[in-house]
Amino acid sequence: QSVLTQPPSVSAAPGQKVTISCSGSSSNIGNNYVSWYQQLPGTAPKLLIYDNNKRPSGIPDRFSGSKSGTSATLGITGLQTGDEANYYCGTGDSSLSDGSWVFGGGTKVTVL
Amino acid sequence: EVQLVESGGGLIQPGGSLRLSCAASGLIVRGNYMSWVRQAPGKGLEWVSAINSAGGTYYADSVRGRFTISRDNSKNTVYLQMNSPRAEDTAVYYCARTYQVPPRFDYWGQGTLVTVSS
């Protein structure tokens, strides 16, 4: 059982848009920055979004992030087959031991 | 270019011990906050431990007292000593640089698989 709640899966046709929600509480998302990670099959996670809505260099603007209260959302527009992956949200949590991070359970994106 | 290369994984019996290594290039480990994040087969990500630039250490409750994170500045390497492992510690262990402000895991290694089984 993950501390942050994500839908297990979302799907859409190529070119369409998907959104992935990440729900938490005041001890994590409510008072921390959220980051998002993309994990392609058989590979290590890759930073996709940080500081709630910023993209590292090289990440296309088809990927966007937002945060409101104790929830965050990742959006992917212009869906491509190469976007099929698992996506995880993550943030710090002050209710746990110092320095703790928590992640969502992951959302599998399927391109129909 | 930053590279993190994990090694040391393998099959270990419950109650044994194992040390994972994370060799870094392109960054200086003593000047960075480094973490271990694991992923059980078919499961999500779980933060395990971290060491900050001052040498302070942090642990998830699930591994506190059993795992120890450390670093060797001369080898630019971070370690995770796993003692008294349990079956539920079976996972791929990733090393990641943890940028602090704003916080994120911005560089990841390829991971090393640890299997705890008798």
Coordinates of C-alpha atoms in Angstrom, one line a residue:
Chain A
Q1 CA 0.0 0.0 0.0
S2 CA 1.7 3.2 -1.2
V3 CA 1.4 6.5 0.7
L4 CA 0.5 8.3 -2.4
T5 CA -2.5 7.1 -4.5
Q6 CA -2.4 6.8 -8.3
P7 CA -4.7 5.1 -10.6
P8 CA -3.3 1.7 -11.7
S9 CA -3.7 2.4 -15.4
V10 CA -4.9 4.9 -18.0
S11 CA -5.1 4.6 -21.7
A12 CA -5.8 6.6 -24.8
A13 CA -5.3 6.6 -28.6
P14 CA -2.2 8.0 -30.2
G15 CA -2.3 11.8 -30.3
Q16 CA -4.8 12.0 -27.5
K17 CA -4.2 13.3 -23.9
V18 CA -4.0 11.5 -20.6
T19 CA -3.8 12.7 -17.1
I20 CA -2.5 10.9 -14.1
S21 CA -3.6 11.9 -10.6
C22 CA -1.5 11.6 -7.4
S23 CA -3.3 12.0 -4.1
G24 CA -1.6 12.5 -0.8
S25 CA -2.0 14.4 2.4
S26 CA -0.8 17.6 4.2
S27 CA 2.3 15.8 5.5
N28 CA 3.5 15.0 2.0
I29 CA 2.1 16.6 -1.2
G30 CA 0.4 19.4 0.8
N31 CA 3.8 20.8 2.1
N32 CA 6.3 19.5 -0.4
Y33 CA 7.3 19.7 -4.0
V34 CA 6.2 16.9 -6.2
S35 CA 8.3 15.1 -8.9
W36 CA 7.3 12.6 -11.5
Y37 CA 9.2 9.7 -13.0
Q38 CA 8.8 7.7 -16.2
Q39 CA 9.9 4.1 -16.2
L40 CA 10.0 2.4 -19.6
P41 CA 9.9 -1.4 -19.5
G42 CA 13.1 -2.9 -18.2
T43 CA 14.8 0.4 -17.5
A44 CA 15.5 2.6 -14.5
P45 CA 13.2 5.5 -13.6
K46 CA 13.8 8.8 -15.3
L47 CA 13.0 12.3 -13.9
L48 CA 10.1 13.8 -15.9
I49 CA 8.8 16.7 -13.8
Y50 CA 10.2 18.4 -10.7
D51 CA 9.1 21.3 -8.5
N52 CA 5.5 20.4 -9.3
N53 CA 5.6 21.6 -12.9
K54 CA 9.2 22.1 -14.2
R55 CA 10.7 19.9 -16.9
P56 CA 14.4 18.9 -16.9
S57 CA 16.3 19.7 -20.1
G58 CA 15.4 17.3 -22.9
I59 CA 11.9 16.5 -21.6
P60 CA 9.4 17.6 -24.3
D61 CA 6.6 20.1 -23.4
R62 CA 4.0 17.4 -24.1
F63 CA 4.6 16.5 -20.5
S64 CA 3.2 18.8 -17.8
G65 CA 2.7 18.8 -14.1
S66 CA 0.5 20.7 -11.6
K67 CA -0.3 20.6 -8.0
S68 CA -3.3 21.8 -5.9
G69 CA -3.6 21.2 -2.2
T70 CA -2.8 17.6 -1.4
S71 CA -3.0 16.3 -5.0
A72 CA -0.8 16.5 -8.1
T73 CA -1.4 15.7 -11.8
L74 CA 0.8 14.7 -14.6
G75 CA -0.5 15.4 -18.1
I76 CA 0.7 13.9 -21.4
T77 CA -0.5 15.4 -24.6
G78 CA 0.0 14.1 -28.2
L79 CA 0.4 10.6 -26.8
Q80 CA 3.0 8.5 -28.6
T81 CA 3.6 4.7 -28.5
G82 CA 7.0 5.5 -26.9
D83 CA 5.1 7.0 -23.9
E84 CA 3.9 3.5 -22.9
A85 CA 5.5 3.2 -19.5
N86 CA 4.9 3.3 -15.8
Y87 CA 4.7 6.7 -14.2
Y88 CA 5.4 7.5 -10.5
C89 CA 4.8 10.6 -8.4
G90 CA 7.1 11.2 -5.4
T91 CA 7.6 13.7 -2.7
G92 CA 8.9 14.1 0.9
D93 CA 6.9 13.2 3.9
S94 CA 7.2 14.9 7.3
S95 CA 5.1 12.4 9.1
L96 CA 7.8 9.7 8.6
S97 CA 11.4 9.6 9.8
D98 CA 13.7 12.5 8.7
G99 CA 14.6 12.6 5.1
S100 CA 11.8 10.2 4.0
W101 CA 10.5 10.1 0.5
V102 CA 7.2 8.5 -0.6
F103 CA 6.1 7.4 -4.0
G104 CA 2.8 6.5 -5.6
G105 CA 2.1 3.0 -6.6
G106 CA 2.6 3.8 -10.3
T107 CA 0.3 4.2 -13.3
K108 CA 0.7 2.2 -16.4
V109 CA 0.0 4.2 -19.5
T110 CA -1.2 2.2 -22.5
V111 CA -1.4 3.7 -26.0
L112 CA -4.4 2.0 -27.7
Chain B
E1 CA 28.0 13.2 -18.1
V2 CA 26.8 11.7 -14.8
Q3 CA 26.9 8.0 -14.5
L4 CA 25.9 5.8 -11.5
V5 CA 26.8 2.1 -11.7
E6 CA 25.5 -0.2 -9.1
S7 CA 27.0 -3.6 -8.3
G8 CA 27.0 -6.3 -5.7
G9 CA 23.6 -7.7 -6.1
G10 CA 22.8 -11.4 -6.1
L11 CA 21.3 -14.3 -4.2
I12 CA 21.5 -14.0 -0.4
Q13 CA 20.0 -16.2 2.3
P14 CA 17.8 -14.7 4.9
G15 CA 19.9 -13.5 7.9
G16 CA 23.0 -13.2 5.7
S17 CA 24.7 -10.0 4.6
L18 CA 25.5 -8.2 1.3
R19 CA 27.0 -4.9 0.4
L20 CA 25.8 -3.0 -2.6
S21 CA 28.0 -0.4 -4.3
C22 CA 27.2 2.6 -6.4
A23 CA 30.2 4.0 -8.3
A24 CA 29.8 7.5 -9.5
S25 CA 31.4 9.4 -12.3
G26 CA 30.6 13.0 -13.4
L27 CA 29.7 14.0 -9.9
I28 CA 31.5 14.0 -6.5
V29 CA 29.5 11.9 -4.0
R30 CA 30.8 13.7 -0.9
G31 CA 29.3 16.9 -2.2
N32 CA 25.9 15.4 -3.0
Y33 CA 22.9 13.8 -1.4
M34 CA 22.7 10.2 -2.5
S35 CA 19.9 7.8 -2.1
W36 CA 19.0 4.1 -2.6
V37 CA 15.5 3.4 -4.0
R38 CA 14.3 -0.2 -4.5
Q39 CA 11.6 -1.8 -6.6
A40 CA 10.3 -5.3 -5.7
P41 CA 9.4 -7.5 -8.7
G42 CA 6.3 -6.1 -10.4
K43 CA 5.9 -3.4 -7.7
G44 CA 6.4 0.3 -7.3
L45 CA 9.3 2.4 -6.1
E46 CA 10.3 2.5 -2.4
W47 CA 12.8 4.9 -0.9
V48 CA 15.3 3.0 1.3
S49 CA 18.1 5.2 2.5
A50 CA 20.1 8.4 1.9
I51 CA 23.3 10.1 2.9
N52 CA 23.7 13.9 2.7
S53 CA 26.8 15.9 1.9
A54 CA 27.7 16.2 5.6
G55 CA 27.5 12.5 6.1
G56 CA 24.2 12.5 7.8
T57 CA 22.2 9.3 7.1
Y58 CA 18.5 8.5 6.8
Y59 CA 16.6 5.3 6.6
A60 CA 13.1 4.0 5.9
D61 CA 11.5 2.4 8.9
S62 CA 11.4 -0.9 7.0
V63 CA 15.2 -1.2 6.9
R64 CA 16.4 0.9 9.9
G65 CA 18.7 -1.1 12.2
R66 CA 19.4 -3.6 9.4
F67 CA 20.8 -1.6 6.5
T68 CA 23.7 1.0 6.7
I69 CA 24.5 3.6 4.0
S70 CA 28.0 4.9 3.7
R71 CA 30.4 6.4 1.2
D72 CA 34.1 6.2 0.3
N73 CA 35.2 9.6 -0.9
S74 CA 38.5 8.2 -2.3
K75 CA 36.5 5.8 -4.5
N76 CA 33.7 8.2 -5.2
T77 CA 31.3 5.4 -4.2
V78 CA 28.3 5.0 -2.1
Y79 CA 27.4 1.7 -0.3
L80 CA 24.4 0.0 1.1
Q81 CA 25.3 -2.7 3.7
M82 CA 22.4 -5.1 4.0
N83 CA 22.4 -7.2 7.2
S84 CA 19.7 -9.7 8.2
P85 CA 17.9 -9.4 5.0
R86 CA 14.3 -10.7 4.7
A87 CA 12.4 -12.1 1.7
E88 CA 10.6 -8.8 1.4
D89 CA 13.9 -7.1 0.7
T90 CA 14.0 -8.8 -2.6
A91 CA 14.1 -6.0 -5.2
V92 CA 16.1 -4.1 -7.8
Y93 CA 18.1 -1.5 -5.9
Y94 CA 18.8 1.8 -7.6
C95 CA 21.3 4.4 -6.6
A96 CA 20.1 8.0 -7.3
R97 CA 21.5 11.5 -6.9
T98 CA 19.0 13.4 -4.8
Y99 CA 19.0 17.1 -5.7
Q100 CA 17.8 19.1 -2.7
V101 CA 16.3 22.3 -3.8
P102 CA 13.8 21.7 -5.2
P103 CA 14.0 18.0 -4.3
R104 CA 14.1 15.3 -6.9
F105 CA 16.0 12.2 -8.0
D106 CA 17.7 13.5 -11.1
Y107 CA 20.2 10.8 -11.9
W108 CA 19.6 7.1 -11.6
G109 CA 21.8 4.0 -12.0
Q110 CA 20.7 1.0 -13.9
G111 CA 20.0 -1.0 -10.7
T112 CA 21.2 -4.2 -9.2
L113 CA 19.0 -7.2 -8.3
V114 CA 19.0 -8.6 -4.8
T115 CA 17.2 -11.9 -4.2
V116 CA 16.7 -13.0 -0.6
S117 CA 15.9 -16.7 -0.5
S118 CA 16.9 -19.9 1.2

